Short mmCIF file of C-alpha atoms and ligand atoms in Angstrom, two decimals:
data_model
loop_
_atom_site.label_atom_id
_atom_site.label_comp_id
_atom_site.label_asym_id
_atom_site.label_seq_id
_atom_site.Cartn_x
_atom_site.Cartn_y
_atom_site.Cartn_z
CA MET A 1 0.00 0.00 0.00
CA ILE A 2 1.12 3.52 -0.77
CA ASP A 3 0.56 6.01 2.08
CA ALA A 4 -2.40 8.38 2.16
CA PRO A 5 -2.69 11.28 2.18
CA ARG A 6 0.00 11.76 -0.44
CA LEU A 7 1.16 14.08 -3.16
CA ASN A 8 1.66 12.22 -6.42
CA ILE A 9 4.53 13.94 -8.17
CA ASP A 10 4.96 13.22 -11.87
CA LEU A 11 8.52 14.26 -12.65
CA GLY A 12 8.01 13.58 -16.36
CA LYS A 13 5.13 16.07 -16.52
CA LEU A 14 7.09 18.62 -14.49
CA HIS A 15 10.01 18.21 -16.87
CA HIS A 16 7.67 18.74 -19.82
CA ASN A 17 6.18 21.91 -18.26
CA ALA A 18 9.61 23.34 -17.53
CA SER A 19 11.13 22.56 -20.91
CA PHE A 20 8.07 23.92 -22.77
CA LEU A 21 8.40 27.25 -20.93
CA VAL A 22 12.19 27.36 -21.31
CA GLU A 23 11.88 26.90 -25.08
CA ARG A 24 9.06 29.42 -25.51
CA LEU A 25 10.82 32.09 -23.47
CA ALA A 26 14.16 31.47 -25.19
CA THR A 27 12.56 32.76 -28.40
CA ARG A 28 11.96 36.02 -26.50
CA GLY A 29 15.52 36.19 -25.19
CA ILE A 30 14.43 35.27 -21.68
CA SER A 31 15.92 32.58 -19.43
CA VAL A 32 14.10 30.87 -16.58
CA THR A 33 14.98 30.74 -12.91
CA GLY A 34 13.13 27.71 -11.53
CA ILE A 35 11.40 28.58 -8.26
CA THR A 36 11.37 25.67 -5.81
CA LYS A 37 9.80 27.23 -2.69
CA ALA A 38 6.44 25.49 -3.20
CA ALA A 39 8.32 22.21 -3.60
CA LEU A 40 10.09 22.55 -0.23
CA GLY A 41 13.43 22.59 -2.04
CA SER A 42 12.83 19.07 -3.40
CA ALA A 43 16.02 17.86 -5.04
CA LYS A 44 14.08 15.61 -7.41
CA ILE A 45 11.80 18.40 -8.60
CA ALA A 46 14.75 20.77 -8.87
CA SER A 47 16.65 18.17 -10.93
CA ALA A 48 13.71 17.84 -13.31
CA MET A 49 13.90 21.61 -13.81
CA LEU A 50 17.65 21.48 -14.45
CA ARG A 51 17.24 18.67 -17.00
CA ALA A 52 14.74 20.90 -18.79
CA GLY A 53 17.43 23.51 -19.43
CA ILE A 54 17.07 25.71 -16.36
CA SER A 55 20.41 26.69 -14.87
CA SER A 56 19.44 28.77 -11.91
CA LEU A 57 17.18 27.82 -8.99
CA GLY A 58 15.44 30.28 -6.70
CA ASP A 59 13.88 29.81 -3.30
CA SER A 60 12.63 32.16 -0.62
CA ARG A 61 14.07 30.06 2.24
CA VAL A 62 17.74 29.47 2.87
CA GLU A 63 16.85 26.11 4.46
CA ASN A 64 15.54 24.86 1.09
CA ILE A 65 18.64 26.11 -0.71
CA GLU A 66 20.83 24.31 1.82
CA ALA A 67 18.89 21.10 1.11
CA MET A 68 19.45 21.51 -2.64
CA ARG A 69 23.16 22.19 -2.07
CA GLN A 70 23.38 19.03 0.02
CA ALA A 71 21.95 17.17 -2.96
CA GLN A 72 24.84 18.59 -5.01
CA LEU A 73 22.67 20.17 -7.68
CA ALA A 74 24.77 22.01 -10.23
CA ALA A 75 22.92 25.35 -10.41
CA THR A 76 23.24 28.98 -9.47
CA MET A 77 21.30 29.27 -6.19
CA VAL A 78 19.25 32.42 -5.75
CA LEU A 79 17.55 33.55 -2.53
CA ILE A 80 14.49 35.42 -3.79
CA ARG A 81 13.47 36.93 -0.45
CA SER A 82 15.54 39.57 1.32
CA PRO A 83 17.90 37.80 3.74
CA MET A 84 17.14 38.11 7.45
CA LEU A 85 20.01 39.72 9.33
CA SER A 86 20.01 36.67 11.60
CA GLN A 87 20.82 34.46 8.56
CA VAL A 88 23.47 36.44 6.65
CA ASP A 89 26.23 33.97 7.52
CA ARG A 90 24.22 31.03 6.17
CA VAL A 91 23.25 33.06 3.12
CA VAL A 92 26.78 33.91 2.04
CA ARG A 93 27.86 30.33 2.60
CA HIS A 94 25.14 28.59 0.58
CA VAL A 95 23.59 31.15 -1.75
CA ASP A 96 25.21 32.62 -4.88
CA ILE A 97 22.86 35.57 -5.36
CA SER A 98 20.28 37.13 -3.03
CA PHE A 99 17.49 39.60 -3.79
CA ASN A 100 17.80 42.73 -1.67
CA THR A 101 16.00 45.96 -0.85
CA GLU A 102 17.76 47.21 2.30
CA ILE A 103 21.29 48.67 2.21
CA GLU A 104 21.76 47.65 5.86
CA VAL A 105 21.29 44.01 4.87
CA ILE A 106 23.75 44.36 1.98
CA ARG A 107 26.32 45.91 4.36
CA ARG A 108 25.96 42.91 6.65
CA LEU A 109 26.16 40.49 3.70
CA SER A 110 29.36 42.27 2.68
CA ARG A 111 30.86 41.82 6.14
CA ALA A 112 29.82 38.16 6.32
CA ALA A 113 31.11 37.47 2.80
CA LYS A 114 34.45 39.05 3.64
CA GLN A 115 34.74 36.90 6.75
CA ALA A 116 33.91 33.78 4.76
CA ALA A 117 36.29 34.85 1.97
CA ARG A 118 33.49 34.69 -0.57
CA VAL A 119 31.89 37.06 -3.06
CA HIS A 120 28.12 37.40 -2.79
CA GLY A 121 25.92 38.44 -5.73
CA VAL A 122 23.14 40.97 -5.22
CA VAL A 123 20.04 41.65 -7.30
CA LEU A 124 18.17 44.79 -6.25
CA MET A 125 14.39 44.52 -6.27
CA ILE A 126 12.44 47.55 -7.48
CA GLU A 127 8.95 48.57 -6.36
CA LEU A 128 6.83 49.01 -9.50
CA GLY A 129 3.35 49.22 -8.05
CA ASP A 130 2.38 45.92 -6.41
CA LEU A 131 3.53 47.25 -3.02
CA ARG A 132 5.29 44.19 -1.71
CA GLU A 133 9.11 44.25 -1.65
CA GLY A 134 11.18 46.75 -3.61
CA ILE A 135 13.28 49.89 -3.53
CA MET A 136 11.36 53.01 -4.65
CA PRO A 137 12.71 53.92 -8.13
CA ASP A 138 13.84 57.37 -6.91
CA ASP A 139 16.09 55.76 -4.31
CA LEU A 140 17.71 53.28 -6.68
CA LEU A 141 20.81 55.18 -7.83
CA GLY A 142 21.77 56.08 -4.25
CA THR A 143 21.48 52.45 -3.17
CA VAL A 144 23.55 51.24 -6.13
CA ARG A 145 26.24 53.87 -5.39
CA GLU A 146 26.69 52.73 -1.81
CA MET A 147 26.50 49.03 -2.73
CA LEU A 148 29.26 49.38 -5.33
CA SER A 149 31.60 50.59 -2.56
CA LEU A 150 31.08 47.47 -0.43
CA PRO A 151 33.77 44.76 -0.46
CA ASN A 152 32.92 41.15 -1.43
CA ILE A 153 29.60 42.19 -2.95
CA CYS A 154 29.02 41.80 -6.69
CA PHE A 155 26.14 43.77 -8.21
CA LYS A 156 24.33 41.30 -10.47
CA GLY A 157 21.21 43.06 -11.58
CA LEU A 158 17.70 44.35 -11.07
CA GLY A 159 14.40 42.63 -10.53
CA THR A 160 10.80 43.34 -9.78
CA ASN A 161 7.84 41.37 -8.51
CA LEU A 162 4.23 42.07 -9.43
CA ALA A 163 0.85 40.36 -8.98
CA CYS A 164 1.68 38.99 -5.53
CA ARG A 165 0.34 41.40 -2.93
CA SER A 166 -1.99 43.57 -4.98
CA GLY A 167 -2.54 41.66 -8.24
CA VAL A 168 -0.87 44.38 -10.37
CA CYS A 169 -0.42 43.06 -13.95
CA PRO A 170 2.97 43.16 -15.65
CA ASP A 171 2.50 45.30 -18.78
CA GLU A 172 4.46 47.25 -21.39
CA LYS A 173 4.57 50.29 -19.13
CA ASN A 174 5.96 48.84 -15.89
CA MET A 175 8.28 46.50 -17.78
CA ALA A 176 9.59 49.43 -19.87
CA LEU A 177 10.26 51.34 -16.64
CA LEU A 178 12.40 48.46 -15.40
CA SER A 179 14.42 48.58 -18.65
CA GLU A 180 14.82 52.36 -18.26
CA LEU A 181 16.19 51.93 -14.74
CA VAL A 182 18.72 49.41 -16.07
CA ALA A 183 19.85 51.93 -18.68
CA ALA A 184 20.09 54.70 -16.06
CA ILE A 185 22.35 52.57 -13.85
CA GLU A 186 24.56 51.58 -16.77
CA SER A 187 25.06 55.17 -17.93
CA THR A 188 25.55 56.57 -14.41
CA PHE A 189 28.06 53.99 -13.20
CA GLY A 190 29.57 52.77 -16.47
CA LEU A 191 28.78 49.13 -15.87
CA LYS A 192 26.77 46.35 -17.50
CA VAL A 193 23.70 45.02 -15.69
CA GLU A 194 23.79 41.26 -16.19
CA ILE A 195 20.47 39.98 -14.82
CA VAL A 196 17.15 41.73 -15.39
CA SER A 197 14.55 39.60 -13.67
CA GLY A 198 11.14 40.79 -14.87
CA GLY A 199 8.87 38.83 -12.56
CA ASN A 200 7.09 35.53 -11.91
CA SER A 201 4.47 33.28 -13.57
CA ALA A 202 2.20 36.33 -13.84
CA ASN A 203 4.62 37.72 -16.47
CA LEU A 204 4.06 34.92 -18.98
CA GLN A 205 1.17 36.55 -20.81
CA TRP A 206 3.22 39.73 -21.26
CA ALA A 207 6.40 37.83 -22.19
CA LEU A 208 4.73 35.62 -24.80
CA SER A 209 2.40 38.29 -26.21
CA GLY A 210 4.99 39.67 -28.59
CA ALA A 211 5.34 42.88 -26.56
CA LYS A 212 8.83 44.37 -26.53
CA THR A 213 10.79 42.63 -23.79
CA GLY A 214 13.35 45.44 -23.59
CA ARG A 215 16.20 44.57 -21.25
CA ILE A 216 14.33 41.84 -19.39
CA ASN A 217 16.28 38.60 -19.76
CA ASP A 218 15.00 36.37 -16.96
CA LEU A 219 11.72 35.28 -15.35
CA ARG A 220 11.27 33.40 -12.09
CA LEU A 221 8.76 30.60 -12.59
CA GLY A 222 7.27 28.40 -9.90
CA GLU A 223 3.52 27.90 -10.22
CA ALA A 224 3.52 27.77 -14.04
CA ILE A 225 5.93 24.82 -13.96
CA LEU A 226 4.39 23.02 -11.00
CA LEU A 227 0.69 23.55 -11.77
CA GLY A 228 0.65 24.49 -15.47
CA ARG A 229 -1.29 27.73 -14.96
CA GLU A 230 -0.62 31.41 -15.45
CA THR A 231 -1.34 33.34 -12.28
CA LEU A 232 -3.22 36.50 -13.32
CA TYR A 233 -6.45 34.60 -14.03
CA ARG A 234 -5.29 31.08 -13.07
CA GLN A 235 -6.05 29.74 -16.54
CA PRO A 236 -4.35 26.54 -17.75
CA ILE A 237 -1.49 27.30 -20.14
CA ASP A 238 -1.98 25.57 -23.50
CA GLY A 239 0.47 22.70 -23.83
CA LEU A 240 1.18 22.33 -20.10
CA HIS A 241 0.02 19.68 -17.61
CA THR A 242 -2.14 20.96 -14.73
CA ASP A 243 -1.97 17.57 -13.01
CA ALA A 244 1.78 17.10 -12.68
CA ILE A 245 1.16 17.11 -8.93
CA THR A 246 -2.07 15.72 -7.43
CA LEU A 247 -3.24 14.97 -3.90
CA THR A 248 -4.79 11.66 -2.85
CA ALA A 249 -6.77 11.10 0.36
CA GLU A 250 -8.67 8.12 1.76
CA VAL A 251 -12.32 7.67 2.76
CA ILE A 252 -12.82 6.76 6.45
CA GLU A 253 -16.61 7.22 6.75
CA ALA A 254 -19.45 7.26 4.22
CA LYS A 255 -23.06 7.79 5.30
CA THR A 256 -26.32 9.26 4.15
CA LYS A 257 -26.97 12.20 6.49
CA PRO A 258 -29.25 15.21 6.67
CA SER A 259 -27.72 18.30 5.07
CA LYS A 260 -29.01 20.56 7.86
CA PRO A 261 -27.44 20.27 11.33
CA THR A 262 -29.67 19.77 14.38
CA GLY A 263 -29.50 22.05 17.43
CA GLN A 264 -28.52 25.63 18.18
CA ILE A 265 -25.67 26.87 15.95
CA ALA A 266 -22.53 28.63 17.30
CA GLN A 267 -18.94 28.54 15.94
CA ALA A 268 -17.37 25.57 14.12
CA ALA A 269 -13.74 24.37 14.55
CA PHE A 270 -12.35 27.12 12.31
CA GLY A 271 -14.74 29.97 13.14
CA GLU A 272 -18.07 30.82 11.49
CA ALA A 273 -20.16 27.77 10.60
CA PRO A 274 -21.54 27.81 7.04
CA ALA A 275 -25.21 28.79 6.62
CA ALA A 276 -27.34 25.76 7.47
CA ILE A 277 -29.53 25.19 4.43
CA ASP A 278 -31.81 22.18 4.18
CA ARG A 279 -31.04 20.31 0.95
CA GLY A 280 -32.59 17.07 2.17
CA GLU A 281 -30.47 13.97 2.67
CA VAL A 282 -26.98 13.91 1.16
CA ARG A 283 -24.28 11.32 0.56
CA GLN A 284 -21.56 12.49 2.91
CA ASN A 285 -18.08 10.98 2.77
CA ILE A 286 -15.28 11.81 5.20
CA LEU A 287 -11.69 11.77 3.95
CA ALA A 288 -8.75 11.52 6.34
CA ILE A 289 -7.21 14.86 5.49
CA GLY A 290 -7.80 18.38 6.79
CA GLN A 291 -6.57 21.89 7.45
CA GLN A 292 -3.33 20.47 8.90
CA ASP A 293 -2.50 18.86 5.59
CA THR A 294 -3.75 21.20 2.88
CA ASP A 295 -5.97 24.18 2.03
CA PRO A 296 -9.35 22.47 1.55
CA CYS A 297 -10.64 25.48 -0.43
CA GLY A 298 -7.83 24.95 -2.94
CA LEU A 299 -8.78 21.38 -3.89
CA LEU A 300 -10.36 20.66 -7.26
CA PRO A 301 -12.46 17.51 -6.66
CA PRO A 302 -13.33 14.86 -9.27
CA ALA A 303 -16.53 15.33 -11.30
CA GLY A 304 -19.71 14.49 -9.36
CA THR A 305 -18.19 15.37 -5.97
CA GLN A 306 -18.04 18.58 -3.90
CA VAL A 307 -15.86 19.63 -0.99
CA MET A 308 -18.33 20.90 1.65
CA GLY A 309 -15.96 21.76 4.48
CA ALA A 310 -13.07 20.62 6.60
CA SER A 311 -11.73 20.73 10.13
CA SER A 312 -8.15 19.94 11.18
CA ASP A 313 -8.28 16.26 10.21
CA HIS A 314 -11.60 15.61 8.45
CA LEU A 315 -12.66 16.66 4.96
CA ILE A 316 -16.34 16.43 4.00
CA LEU A 317 -16.87 15.35 0.40
CA GLU A 318 -20.41 14.99 -0.91
CA THR A 319 -21.05 12.68 -3.84
CA ASP A 320 -23.91 13.17 -6.31
CA ASP A 321 -24.58 9.47 -6.82
CA GLU A 322 -23.33 6.64 -4.62
CA LYS A 323 -21.51 6.96 -1.31
CA LEU A 324 -17.85 5.99 -1.63
CA PRO A 325 -16.66 2.72 -0.09
CA VAL A 326 -14.57 3.09 3.07
CA GLY A 327 -10.92 2.78 2.11
CA LYS A 328 -11.44 4.27 -1.35
CA GLU A 329 -8.92 6.84 -2.49
CA VAL A 330 -9.96 10.17 -4.01
CA THR A 331 -7.52 12.27 -6.06
CA PHE A 332 -7.67 16.06 -6.35
CA GLN A 333 -5.92 18.69 -8.43
CA LEU A 334 -4.57 21.54 -6.30
CA ASN A 335 -4.18 25.27 -6.39
CA TYR A 336 -1.01 26.97 -5.15
CA SER A 337 -2.24 27.42 -1.61
CA ALA A 338 -3.23 23.74 -1.27
CA LEU A 339 0.07 22.67 -2.84
CA VAL A 340 2.23 24.75 -0.50
CA ARG A 341 0.42 23.49 2.57
CA SER A 342 0.55 19.83 1.50
CA MET A 343 4.22 20.05 0.58
CA THR A 344 5.06 21.43 4.02
CA SER A 345 2.86 19.01 5.99
CA PRO A 346 4.82 16.14 7.54
CA PHE A 347 1.60 14.10 7.40
CA VAL A 348 1.46 14.13 3.61
CA ALA A 349 3.72 11.62 1.84
CA LYS A 350 5.50 12.78 -1.30
CA VAL A 351 5.45 10.05 -3.90
CA ASN A 352 7.30 9.92 -7.19
CA LYS A 353 4.50 8.81 -9.50
CA SER A 354 6.57 6.78 -11.92
CA CYS A 355 8.46 5.08 -9.10
CA PRO A 356 6.32 5.16 -5.93
CA GLN A 357 9.03 3.99 -3.52
CA THR A 358 11.62 6.65 -4.24
CA MET A 359 10.26 9.86 -2.75
CA ASN A 360 8.24 8.46 0.08
CA ASN A 361 10.96 7.90 2.61
CA GLU A 362 12.11 11.48 2.46
CA LYS A 363 9.56 13.10 4.77
CA GLY A 364 10.07 16.85 5.00
CA ASN A 365 12.08 17.46 1.87
CA PRO A 366 10.65 15.18 -0.83
C1 LIG B 1 7.24 33.06 -5.23
C2 LIG B 1 8.02 34.02 -6.00
C3 LIG B 1 8.20 33.82 -7.39
C4 LIG B 1 7.54 32.69 -8.15
O1 LIG B 1 6.18 32.97 -8.32
P1 LIG B 1 5.24 31.97 -9.16
O2 LIG B 1 3.94 32.66 -9.21
O3 LIG B 1 5.21 30.70 -8.40
O4 LIG B 1 5.87 31.82 -10.48
C5 LIG B 1 8.99 34.72 -8.06
N1 LIG B 1 9.58 35.75 -7.43
C6 LIG B 1 9.43 35.99 -6.12
C7 LIG B 1 10.12 37.15 -5.50
C8 LIG B 1 8.64 35.13 -5.36
O5 LIG B 1 8.50 35.36 -4.05
#
C-alpha cells in the first residue's frame, strides 16, 4: 500500500512543463529561474527543472537552498526573499545571489562574505506598483552607489515582482520602466547590468504576447511549472500539464446524512459555521485529510463530488450518486495554496509517481 494522504509527483510532466516554458521564453531572449519554494526545495523536482534547461534555482528560504546544495545540484542558487540579518552567515555560505532591498542588509552580507572569503551576488528589487518588496525607483541610484563601494559584494542586476500582494499586472509600461532603470544605472556607473529579472508566472502573458521585452532577460517561474497555470487569471497554459502534482486522500466514513445540522448553531472548529440550508439527505463521505495537511478550499475535486468543508483532520466530500466505499482513495488537483500546505505538511507523503518507492521515505524534503 502507498501512504495516504499523499502528493503524487509526476517528474516527467514537471520536466515537460519546464522545458516547454524554457523553449518558448528562449525565443523572446528570456531565461528561466526555476522557483522551488512550493516544492520545499525538493532535489528531485529541482533536478527535473535542471534537466529541462534551467540553470538557476530560486527559493525564498535558505533552508531549502541548503537542502538543494546538500543534494549537489549544479545550479546557481538564488535567494528570492531579502535575507534576514540573523541568517546572513548562512546566506553567504550557501547562496550565490540574493534579492535585496535594504542597504543595511547588503552591508551585513558584505561583512559576512568578507569573513567567509566569498563574493556574494546581489540583485536589487524595485517597487513598481504591487507594493510588496522593492526599492522606490527614486532611491535606486543612491542604493547602487553605496553598494558598489562594499567589499565582497558583486552587483548582479535588477528585478521586480508584481501580482503577488496587490494583483498588479505586468505590462508594457511597468516593464519598460524596469528597462529604463537598467539603462540609467549603466550610464551613471559605467557598468553592464547582467540579470534583469522581470517577474514571476504572472509575467508569462506579457512575455509571450509579442510585446517588446526590452532589457528583461530572466523570469522566475514556480507555479507555471508546478501547476501548469498562469497566475493572473489562473487559466491553464496551453500545452502544459495541470496535473503534474495531485493529492490523494482516503475515505474513512461514508453515510447518508441530513444536510441541515440539528441544534442551536454557534462557531465551528475554524470559526463561522456555514449557513445551514436544508437540501434534504446527502451522501456524505469523510476523507482523512484536513486543514493540517492542505488548504481544503484549494482542492479541485473529481466530477460528481463537492468539498463541503473541513476541520483539522476531516474533509467532508459529498457525492452526487453513490456513497464511496470506506478505504477508497480520491484524487484532487490543487491550487497553489493547497500545494504549499501539503508540501510542508509532515503528514502528507510525497510520492514519485513513476516510481512510488523513491520519494516516500524522504519526509520533509521530498
Ligand atoms: C514566489 C516568487 C516567485 C515565483 O512565483 P510563481 O507565481 O510561483 O511563479 C517569483 N519571485 C518571487 C520574489 C517570489 O516570491
